[in-house]
PDB file of C-alpha atoms in Angstrom:
ATOM      1  CA  UNK A   1     135.662 129.444 162.491  1.00 75.00           C
ATOM      2  CA  UNK A   2     133.167 130.918 160.019  1.00 74.00           C
ATOM      3  CA  UNK A   3     131.909 133.269 162.734  1.00 79.00           C
ATOM      4  CA  UNK A   4     135.453 134.426 163.470  1.00 83.00           C
ATOM      5  CA  UNK A   5     136.156 135.025 159.786  1.00 83.00           C
ATOM      6  CA  UNK A   6     132.917 136.967 159.343  1.00 86.00           C
ATOM      7  CA  UNK A   7     133.817 139.112 162.355  1.00 86.00           C
ATOM      8  CA  UNK A   8     137.181 139.784 160.723  1.00 84.00           C
ATOM      9  CA  UNK A   9     135.422 140.747 157.465  1.00 89.00           C
ATOM     10  CA  UNK A  10     133.167 143.133 159.363  1.00 91.00           C
ATOM     11  CA  UNK A  11     136.087 144.825 161.121  1.00 90.00           C
ATOM     12  CA  UNK A  12     138.112 145.035 157.934  1.00 90.00           C
ATOM     13  CA  UNK A  13     135.386 146.512 155.729  1.00 93.00           C
ATOM     14  CA  UNK A  14     133.547 148.709 158.224  1.00 93.00           C
ATOM     15  CA  UNK A  15     135.493 151.867 157.389  1.00 95.00           C
ATOM     16  CA  UNK A  16     134.783 152.075 153.663  1.00 95.00           C
ATOM     17  CA  UNK A  17     131.234 150.760 154.117  1.00 96.00           C
ATOM     18  CA  UNK A  18     130.560 153.522 156.633  1.00 96.00           C
ATOM     19  CA  UNK A  19     131.821 156.055 154.091  1.00 96.00           C
ATOM     20  CA  UNK A  20     129.590 154.673 151.308  1.00 96.00           C
ATOM     21  CA  UNK A  21     126.497 154.477 153.512  1.00 97.00           C
ATOM     22  CA  UNK A  22     127.217 157.945 154.896  1.00 96.00           C
ATOM     23  CA  UNK A  23     127.769 159.555 151.493  1.00 96.00           C
ATOM     24  CA  UNK A  24     124.607 158.010 150.039  1.00 95.00           C
ATOM     25  CA  UNK A  25     122.606 159.213 153.027  1.00 95.00           C
ATOM     26  CA  UNK A  26     124.128 162.695 152.872  1.00 95.00           C
ATOM     27  CA  UNK A  27     123.537 163.064 149.119  1.00 94.00           C
ATOM     28  CA  UNK A  28     119.933 161.863 149.418  1.00 94.00           C
ATOM     29  CA  UNK A  29     119.161 164.118 152.388  1.00 94.00           C
ATOM     30  CA  UNK A  30     120.808 167.106 150.718  1.00 93.00           C
ATOM     31  CA  UNK A  31     118.843 166.496 147.529  1.00 91.00           C
ATOM     32  CA  UNK A  32     115.577 166.079 149.448  1.00 90.00           C
ATOM     33  CA  UNK A  33     116.176 169.328 151.357  1.00 90.00           C
ATOM     34  CA  UNK A  34     116.965 171.165 148.131  1.00 90.00           C
ATOM     35  CA  UNK A  35     113.769 169.781 146.600  1.00 87.00           C
ATOM     36  CA  UNK A  36     111.809 170.787 149.705  1.00 85.00           C
ATOM     37  CA  UNK A  37     112.711 174.474 149.243  1.00 83.00           C
ATOM     38  CA  UNK A  38     110.511 174.673 146.154  1.00 78.00           C
ATOM     39  CA  UNK A  39     112.918 177.106 144.492  1.00 80.00           C
ATOM     40  CA  UNK A  40     112.709 176.454 140.717  1.00 81.00           C
ATOM     41  CA  UNK A  41     116.271 175.484 139.782  1.00 86.00           C
ATOM     42  CA  UNK A  42     117.452 174.351 143.218  1.00 88.00           C
ATOM     43  CA  UNK A  43     114.364 172.185 143.702  1.00 87.00           C
ATOM     44  CA  UNK A  44     114.737 170.383 140.365  1.00 87.00           C
ATOM     45  CA  UNK A  45     118.435 169.822 140.980  1.00 91.00           C
ATOM     46  CA  UNK A  46     117.601 168.444 144.425  1.00 89.00           C
ATOM     47  CA  UNK A  47     115.151 165.901 143.025  1.00 88.00           C
ATOM     48  CA  UNK A  48     117.802 164.647 140.602  1.00 90.00           C
ATOM     49  CA  UNK A  49     120.477 164.573 143.304  1.00 92.00           C
ATOM     50  CA  UNK A  50     118.349 162.621 145.772  1.00 91.00           C
ATOM     51  CA  UNK A  51     117.390 159.963 143.239  1.00 90.00           C
ATOM     52  CA  UNK A  52     120.999 159.667 142.053  1.00 91.00           C
ATOM     53  CA  UNK A  53     121.951 158.912 145.654  1.00 91.00           C
ATOM     54  CA  UNK A  54     119.259 156.248 145.847  1.00 93.00           C
ATOM     55  CA  UNK A  55     119.918 154.764 142.409  1.00 92.00           C
ATOM     56  CA  UNK A  56     123.695 154.478 142.728  1.00 94.00           C
ATOM     57  CA  UNK A  57     123.863 153.282 146.326  1.00 96.00           C
ATOM     58  CA  UNK A  58     123.348 149.529 145.905  1.00 95.00           C
ATOM     59  CA  UNK A  59     125.537 149.343 142.808  1.00 95.00           C
ATOM     60  CA  UNK A  60     128.393 151.126 144.592  1.00 96.00           C
ATOM     61  CA  UNK A  61     128.060 148.836 147.632  1.00 97.00           C
ATOM     62  CA  UNK A  62     128.177 145.658 145.543  1.00 97.00           C
ATOM     63  CA  UNK A  63     131.008 146.797 143.284  1.00 96.00           C
ATOM     64  CA  UNK A  64     132.878 147.859 146.429  1.00 96.00           C
ATOM     65  CA  UNK A  65     132.345 144.420 147.946  1.00 96.00           C
ATOM     66  CA  UNK A  66     133.591 142.781 144.747  1.00 96.00           C
ATOM     67  CA  UNK A  67     136.726 144.924 144.642  1.00 94.00           C
ATOM     68  CA  UNK A  68     137.388 144.319 148.330  1.00 93.00           C
ATOM     69  CA  UNK A  69     136.925 140.576 147.781  1.00 93.00           C
ATOM     70  CA  UNK A  70     139.509 140.599 144.997  1.00 92.00           C
ATOM     71  CA  UNK A  71     141.944 142.875 146.844  1.00 89.00           C
ATOM     72  CA  UNK A  72     141.814 140.924 150.105  1.00 89.00           C
ATOM     73  CA  UNK A  73     141.955 137.507 148.421  1.00 87.00           C
ATOM     74  CA  UNK A  74     144.250 137.827 145.403  1.00 86.00           C
ATOM     75  CA  UNK A  75     146.032 141.172 145.453  1.00 76.00           C
ATOM     76  CA  UNK A  76     148.958 142.053 147.728  1.00 71.00           C
ATOM     77  CA  UNK A  77     147.012 141.332 150.915  1.00 69.00           C
ATOM     78  CA  UNK A  78     145.846 138.066 149.373  1.00 64.00           C
ATOM     79  CA  UNK A  79     149.028 136.367 150.547  1.00 57.00           C
ATOM     80  CA  UNK A  80     147.922 136.833 154.155  1.00 63.00           C
ATOM     81  CA  UNK A  81     144.379 135.595 153.448  1.00 68.00           C
ATOM     82  CA  UNK A  82     145.527 132.532 151.516  1.00 66.00           C
ATOM     83  CA  UNK A  83     148.046 131.625 154.209  1.00 66.00           C
ATOM     84  CA  UNK A  84     145.387 131.272 156.909  1.00 66.00           C
ATOM     85  CA  UNK A  85     145.228 127.680 158.259  1.00 70.00           C
ATOM     86  CA  UNK A  86     141.670 127.339 157.013  1.00 78.00           C
ATOM     87  CA  UNK A  87     140.223 125.551 154.006  1.00 84.00           C
ATOM     88  CA  UNK A  88     139.785 127.883 151.061  1.00 78.00           C
ATOM     89  CA  UNK A  89     136.079 127.112 150.764  1.00 82.00           C
ATOM     90  CA  UNK A  90     135.555 128.217 154.370  1.00 88.00           C
ATOM     91  CA  UNK A  91     137.142 131.588 153.648  1.00 88.00           C
ATOM     92  CA  UNK A  92     134.995 131.963 150.537  1.00 92.00           C
ATOM     93  CA  UNK A  93     131.753 131.130 152.363  1.00 92.00           C
ATOM     94  CA  UNK A  94     132.641 133.629 155.093  1.00 93.00           C
ATOM     95  CA  UNK A  95     133.227 136.382 152.549  1.00 94.00           C
ATOM     96  CA  UNK A  96     130.066 135.492 150.625  1.00 95.00           C
ATOM     97  CA  UNK A  97     127.895 135.392 153.757  1.00 95.00           C
ATOM     98  CA  UNK A  98     129.231 138.750 154.906  1.00 96.00           C
ATOM     99  CA  UNK A  99     128.652 140.199 151.444  1.00 96.00           C
ATOM    100  CA  UNK A 100     125.046 138.959 151.503  1.00 96.00           C
ATOM    101  CA  UNK A 101     124.491 140.476 154.965  1.00 96.00           C
ATOM    102  CA  UNK A 102     125.846 143.822 153.790  1.00 97.00           C
ATOM    103  CA  UNK A 103     123.726 143.632 150.642  1.00 97.00           C
ATOM    104  CA  UNK A 104     120.573 142.903 152.653  1.00 97.00           C
ATOM    105  CA  UNK A 105     121.231 145.828 155.000  1.00 97.00           C
ATOM    106  CA  UNK A 106     121.939 148.057 151.983  1.00 97.00           C
ATOM    107  CA  UNK A 107     118.631 147.042 150.360  1.00 96.00           C
ATOM    108  CA  UNK A 108     116.697 147.934 153.517  1.00 96.00           C
ATOM    109  CA  UNK A 109     118.540 151.242 153.869  1.00 96.00           C
ATOM    110  CA  UNK A 110     117.972 151.982 150.194  1.00 96.00           C
ATOM    111  CA  UNK A 111     114.223 151.653 150.757  1.00 94.00           C
ATOM    112  CA  UNK A 112     114.519 154.225 153.564  1.00 94.00           C
ATOM    113  CA  UNK A 113     116.504 156.564 151.320  1.00 95.00           C
ATOM    114  CA  UNK A 114     113.953 156.083 148.519  1.00 93.00           C
ATOM    115  CA  UNK A 115     111.210 157.181 150.930  1.00 91.00           C
ATOM    116  CA  UNK A 116     113.220 160.291 151.813  1.00 91.00           C
ATOM    117  CA  UNK A 117     113.763 161.067 148.120  1.00 90.00           C
ATOM    118  CA  UNK A 118     110.060 160.552 147.434  1.00 87.00           C
ATOM    119  CA  UNK A 119     109.053 162.969 150.211  1.00 87.00           C
ATOM    120  CA  UNK A 120     111.493 165.558 148.861  1.00 83.00           C
ATOM    121  CA  UNK A 121     110.225 165.247 145.301  1.00 82.00           C
ATOM    122  CA  UNK A 122     106.597 165.309 146.509  1.00 79.00           C
ATOM    123  CA  UNK A 123     107.305 168.546 148.348  1.00 70.00           C
ATOM    124  CA  UNK A 124     108.924 169.978 145.220  1.00 66.00           C
ATOM    125  CA  UNK A 125     105.780 169.192 143.207  1.00 68.00           C
ATOM    126  CA  UNK A 126     103.542 170.526 145.987  1.00 66.00           C
ATOM    127  CA  UNK A 127     101.901 167.162 146.545  1.00 62.00           C
ATOM    128  CA  UNK A 128      99.604 167.334 149.548  1.00 67.00           C
ATOM    129  CA  UNK A 129      99.748 164.520 152.108  1.00 70.00           C
ATOM    130  CA  UNK A 130     102.396 162.439 150.295  1.00 68.00           C
ATOM    131  CA  UNK A 131     102.374 159.696 152.939  1.00 69.00           C
ATOM    132  CA  UNK A 132      98.609 159.286 152.555  1.00 70.00           C
ATOM    133  CA  UNK A 133      99.013 158.997 148.804  1.00 73.00           C
ATOM    134  CA  UNK A 134     101.809 156.481 149.240  1.00 74.00           C
ATOM    135  CA  UNK A 135      99.632 154.462 151.619  1.00 77.00           C
ATOM    136  CA  UNK A 136      96.776 154.563 149.119  1.00 74.00           C
ATOM    137  CA  UNK A 137      99.077 153.366 146.331  1.00 71.00           C
ATOM    138  CA  UNK A 138     100.283 150.512 148.553  1.00 73.00           C
ATOM    139  CA  UNK A 139      96.703 149.538 149.379  1.00 74.00           C
ATOM    140  CA  UNK A 140      95.776 149.665 145.705  1.00 70.00           C
ATOM    141  CA  UNK A 141      98.689 147.393 144.823  1.00 70.00           C
ATOM    142  CA  UNK A 142      97.625 144.877 147.467  1.00 68.00           C
ATOM    143  CA  UNK A 143      94.160 144.835 145.918  1.00 68.00           C
ATOM    144  CA  UNK A 144      95.715 143.762 142.624  1.00 69.00           C
ATOM    145  CA  UNK A 145      98.516 141.609 143.996  1.00 69.00           C
ATOM    146  CA  UNK A 146      97.976 139.278 146.957  1.00 70.00           C
ATOM    147  CA  UNK A 147     100.344 139.697 149.913  1.00 71.00           C
ATOM    148  CA  UNK A 148     102.052 136.408 149.008  1.00 72.00           C
ATOM    149  CA  UNK A 149     102.916 137.772 145.555  1.00 71.00           C
ATOM    150  CA  UNK A 150     104.288 141.004 147.028  1.00 76.00           C
ATOM    151  CA  UNK A 151     106.463 139.048 149.457  1.00 81.00           C
ATOM    152  CA  UNK A 152     107.566 136.767 146.636  1.00 79.00           C
ATOM    153  CA  UNK A 153     108.552 139.714 144.441  1.00 81.00           C
ATOM    154  CA  UNK A 154     110.472 141.296 147.331  1.00 86.00           C
ATOM    155  CA  UNK A 155     112.334 138.035 147.940  1.00 89.00           C
ATOM    156  CA  UNK A 156     113.058 137.743 144.212  1.00 86.00           C
ATOM    157  CA  UNK A 157     114.651 141.200 144.244  1.00 89.00           C
ATOM    158  CA  UNK A 158     116.814 140.305 147.252  1.00 93.00           C
ATOM    159  CA  UNK A 159     117.879 136.983 145.732  1.00 92.00           C
ATOM    160  CA  UNK A 160     118.738 138.682 142.437  1.00 92.00           C
ATOM    161  CA  UNK A 161     121.133 140.992 144.274  1.00 95.00           C
ATOM    162  CA  UNK A 162     122.673 137.975 146.026  1.00 95.00           C
ATOM    163  CA  UNK A 163     123.083 136.314 142.608  1.00 95.00           C
ATOM    164  CA  UNK A 164     124.826 139.436 141.297  1.00 95.00           C
ATOM    165  CA  UNK A 165     127.275 139.273 144.207  1.00 96.00           C
ATOM    166  CA  UNK A 166     127.962 135.596 143.433  1.00 97.00           C
ATOM    167  CA  UNK A 167     128.740 136.569 139.844  1.00 96.00           C
ATOM    168  CA  UNK A 168     131.143 139.306 140.940  1.00 96.00           C
ATOM    169  CA  UNK A 169     132.974 136.951 143.291  1.00 96.00           C
ATOM    170  CA  UNK A 170     133.109 134.239 140.623  1.00 96.00           C
ATOM    171  CA  UNK A 171     134.695 136.688 138.172  1.00 95.00           C
ATOM    172  CA  UNK A 172     137.225 137.825 140.782  1.00 93.00           C
ATOM    173  CA  UNK A 173     138.273 134.239 141.583  1.00 92.00           C
ATOM    174  CA  UNK A 174     138.358 132.792 138.068  1.00 92.00           C
ATOM    175  CA  UNK A 175     140.039 135.931 136.732  1.00 90.00           C
ATOM    176  CA  UNK A 176     142.789 135.507 139.332  1.00 86.00           C
ATOM    177  CA  UNK A 177     143.690 131.910 138.516  1.00 81.00           C
ATOM    178  CA  UNK A 178     147.077 131.086 137.006  1.00 79.00           C
ATOM    179  CA  UNK A 179     145.930 131.627 133.412  1.00 78.00           C
ATOM    180  CA  UNK A 180     144.960 135.261 134.010  1.00 75.00           C
ATOM    181  CA  UNK A 181     146.541 136.416 137.280  1.00 74.00           C
ATOM    182  CA  UNK A 182     149.264 138.397 135.482  1.00 78.00           C
ATOM    183  CA  UNK A 183     146.565 140.745 134.200  1.00 82.00           C
ATOM    184  CA  UNK A 184     145.886 141.967 137.721  1.00 81.00           C
ATOM    185  CA  UNK A 185     142.378 143.302 138.122  1.00 87.00           C
ATOM    186  CA  UNK A 186     141.996 143.083 134.330  1.00 90.00           C
ATOM    187  CA  UNK A 187     141.472 139.312 134.634  1.00 89.00           C
ATOM    188  CA  UNK A 188     138.343 139.600 136.818  1.00 92.00           C
ATOM    189  CA  UNK A 189     137.008 142.405 134.608  1.00 93.00           C
ATOM    190  CA  UNK A 190     137.373 140.275 131.463  1.00 94.00           C
ATOM    191  CA  UNK A 191     135.767 137.251 133.137  1.00 94.00           C
ATOM    192  CA  UNK A 192     132.872 139.361 134.421  1.00 95.00           C
ATOM    193  CA  UNK A 193     132.247 140.835 130.972  1.00 95.00           C
ATOM    194  CA  UNK A 194     132.184 137.373 129.388  1.00 96.00           C
ATOM    195  CA  UNK A 195     129.973 136.040 132.185  1.00 96.00           C
ATOM    196  CA  UNK A 196     127.574 138.963 131.747  1.00 95.00           C
ATOM    197  CA  UNK A 197     127.097 138.159 128.059  1.00 96.00           C
ATOM    198  CA  UNK A 198     126.616 134.442 128.746  1.00 95.00           C
ATOM    199  CA  UNK A 199     124.121 135.145 131.546  1.00 95.00           C
ATOM    200  CA  UNK A 200     122.034 137.421 129.337  1.00 94.00           C
ATOM    201  CA  UNK A 201     121.850 134.702 126.682  1.00 93.00           C
ATOM    202  CA  UNK A 202     120.942 132.022 129.231  1.00 94.00           C
ATOM    203  CA  UNK A 203     118.252 134.154 130.857  1.00 91.00           C
ATOM    204  CA  UNK A 204     116.744 134.938 127.460  1.00 89.00           C
ATOM    205  CA  UNK A 205     116.769 131.251 126.546  1.00 91.00           C
ATOM    206  CA  UNK A 206     115.084 130.444 129.847  1.00 89.00           C
ATOM    207  CA  UNK A 207     112.317 132.971 129.169  1.00 86.00           C
ATOM    208  CA  UNK A 208     111.760 131.560 125.683  1.00 85.00           C
ATOM    209  CA  UNK A 209     112.044 127.869 126.631  1.00 86.00           C
ATOM    210  CA  UNK A 210     109.813 128.082 129.728  1.00 83.00           C
ATOM    211  CA  UNK A 211     106.583 129.831 128.640  1.00 83.00           C
ATOM    212  CA  UNK A 212     105.391 130.669 132.150  1.00 78.00           C
ATOM    213  CA  UNK A 213     104.494 134.168 133.299  1.00 75.00           C
ATOM    214  CA  UNK A 214     102.792 136.060 136.073  1.00 71.00           C
ATOM    215  CA  UNK A 215      99.780 137.811 134.627  1.00 67.00           C
ATOM    216  CA  UNK A 216      96.070 138.391 134.820  1.00 65.00           C
ATOM    217  CA  UNK A 217      93.934 135.266 135.133  1.00 59.00           C
ATOM    218  CA  UNK A 218      90.424 134.637 133.852  1.00 58.00           C
ATOM    219  CA  UNK A 219      88.924 136.103 137.046  1.00 58.00           C
ATOM    220  CA  UNK A 220      90.991 139.275 136.736  1.00 58.00           C
ATOM    221  CA  UNK A 221      93.308 138.309 139.584  1.00 60.00           C
ATOM    222  CA  UNK A 222      96.981 137.450 139.508  1.00 65.00           C
ATOM    223  CA  UNK A 223      97.723 133.969 138.177  1.00 64.00           C
ATOM    224  CA  UNK A 224     100.284 131.813 136.409  1.00 68.00           C
ATOM    225  CA  UNK A 225      99.667 132.024 132.680  1.00 69.00           C
ATOM    226  CA  UNK A 226     101.226 130.377 129.650  1.00 71.00           C
ATOM    227  CA  UNK A 227     102.738 132.806 127.179  1.00 72.00           C
ATOM    228  CA  UNK A 228     104.953 132.241 124.152  1.00 70.00           C
ATOM    229  CA  UNK A 229     107.518 135.009 124.596  1.00 72.00           C
ATOM    230  CA  UNK A 230     109.290 134.094 121.366  1.00 71.00           C
ATOM    231  CA  UNK A 231     106.153 134.961 119.396  1.00 72.00           C
ATOM    232  CA  UNK A 232     105.710 138.116 121.441  1.00 68.00           C
ATOM    233  CA  UNK A 233     109.243 139.251 120.604  1.00 69.00           C
ATOM    234  CA  UNK A 234     109.068 138.261 116.924  1.00 70.00           C
ATOM    235  CA  UNK A 235     105.752 140.033 116.429  1.00 66.00           C
ATOM    236  CA  UNK A 236     106.883 143.024 118.522  1.00 66.00           C
ATOM    237  CA  UNK A 237     103.883 142.763 120.828  1.00 65.00           C
ATOM    238  CA  UNK A 238     103.426 143.812 124.452  1.00 63.00           C
ATOM    239  CA  UNK A 239     103.592 140.794 126.747  1.00 60.00           C
ATOM    240  CA  UNK A 240     101.398 142.206 129.511  1.00 64.00           C
ATOM    241  CA  UNK A 241     102.871 139.682 131.937  1.00 70.00           C
ATOM    242  CA  UNK A 242     106.110 139.109 133.822  1.00 76.00           C
ATOM    243  CA  UNK A 243     108.147 136.156 132.521  1.00 79.00           C
ATOM    244  CA  UNK A 244     109.205 133.532 135.042  1.00 79.00           C
ATOM    245  CA  UNK A 245     111.412 131.357 132.853  1.00 82.00           C
ATOM    246  CA  UNK A 246     114.526 133.182 134.008  1.00 86.00           C
ATOM    247  CA  UNK A 247     114.012 132.092 137.652  1.00 87.00           C
ATOM    248  CA  UNK A 248     115.183 128.442 137.372  1.00 89.00           C
ATOM    249  CA  UNK A 249     118.006 129.539 135.056  1.00 92.00           C
ATOM    250  CA  UNK A 250     119.190 132.124 137.575  1.00 92.00           C
ATOM    251  CA  UNK A 251     118.935 129.639 140.454  1.00 92.00           C
ATOM    252  CA  UNK A 252     120.814 126.886 138.613  1.00 94.00           C
ATOM    253  CA  UNK A 253     123.511 129.203 137.251  1.00 95.00           C
ATOM    254  CA  UNK A 254     124.084 130.706 140.707  1.00 95.00           C
ATOM    255  CA  UNK A 255     124.575 127.239 142.189  1.00 95.00           C
ATOM    256  CA  UNK A 256     127.044 126.362 139.403  1.00 96.00           C
ATOM    257  CA  UNK A 257     129.001 129.600 139.892  1.00 96.00           C
ATOM    258  CA  UNK A 258     129.237 129.054 143.643  1.00 96.00           C
ATOM    259  CA  UNK A 259     130.450 125.472 143.134  1.00 94.00           C
ATOM    260  CA  UNK A 260     133.087 126.555 140.619  1.00 94.00           C
ATOM    261  CA  UNK A 261     134.302 129.340 142.892  1.00 94.00           C
ATOM    262  CA  UNK A 262     134.675 126.850 145.745  1.00 93.00           C
ATOM    263  CA  UNK A 263     136.818 124.690 143.447  1.00 91.00           C
ATOM    264  CA  UNK A 264     138.906 127.738 142.622  1.00 88.00           C
ATOM    265  CA  UNK A 265     139.525 128.481 146.286  1.00 86.00           C
ATOM    266  CA  UNK A 266     140.400 124.885 147.133  1.00 83.00           C
ATOM    267  CA  UNK A 267     142.528 123.930 144.140  1.00 77.00           C
ATOM    268  CA  UNK A 268     143.339 126.751 141.745  1.00 64.00           C
ATOM    269  CA  UNK A 269     144.560 129.705 143.812  1.00 65.00           C
ATOM    270  CA  UNK A 270     147.611 131.328 142.252  1.00 53.00           C
ATOM    271  CA  UNK A 271     149.268 134.484 143.596  1.00 51.00           C
ATOM    272  CA  UNK A 272     152.483 134.206 141.588  1.00 47.00           C
TER     273      UNK A 272
END
């Protein structure tokens, strides 16, 4: 059943996703070509345009997924979705899995678009052999960071985008329960804003309460180090390391949000 529902999600969302992917690609390519000309004003405008296409792409995809989730689950078409002879949690998991698949594909495509934008900007600045320089930068990073750390950071970025999607879907579901459903889309917006503030506080508390960071070890390599981020912030110092205290907070909060959204689908749906 989950496979059938995911297939339905893919067919239902493919049109607007194709438009978003196509527009982002077109804007990035157009900007890169403008930058490639080397003409003073056109080239600078092209660099900006290409990086706008890259920078906005993932945000537009995820906000689009969130809006589509709300519209197909709680708006006018929500009556059809909620009337399916399937447990609410199953519908939610199908939508969430499809959203994560789309997000993963968007991340990969965004990397491709970023490479195109980089080549365009490199041409604008008359950088010779940009791919060789990019390869050298990659090699230099691997000399500082082991491959395991690079893979870990890449996975952390992907998971953070998945967590953002979970937050959007949570806001859409909780903001559409009986207490707030008369506000329309305003309910999810209010819930998301409140959730955003709470999450920022929790993540900050996690960083302060768990003094672990990824920084330079005694041998000059990458290592786990202990760092009091509260003192760093109070004394306005530079940390020189990446805090890790937010990781367990993000993982735990994501699990809680998913569980509460499942409860909403199973017991608290209200389309009145």
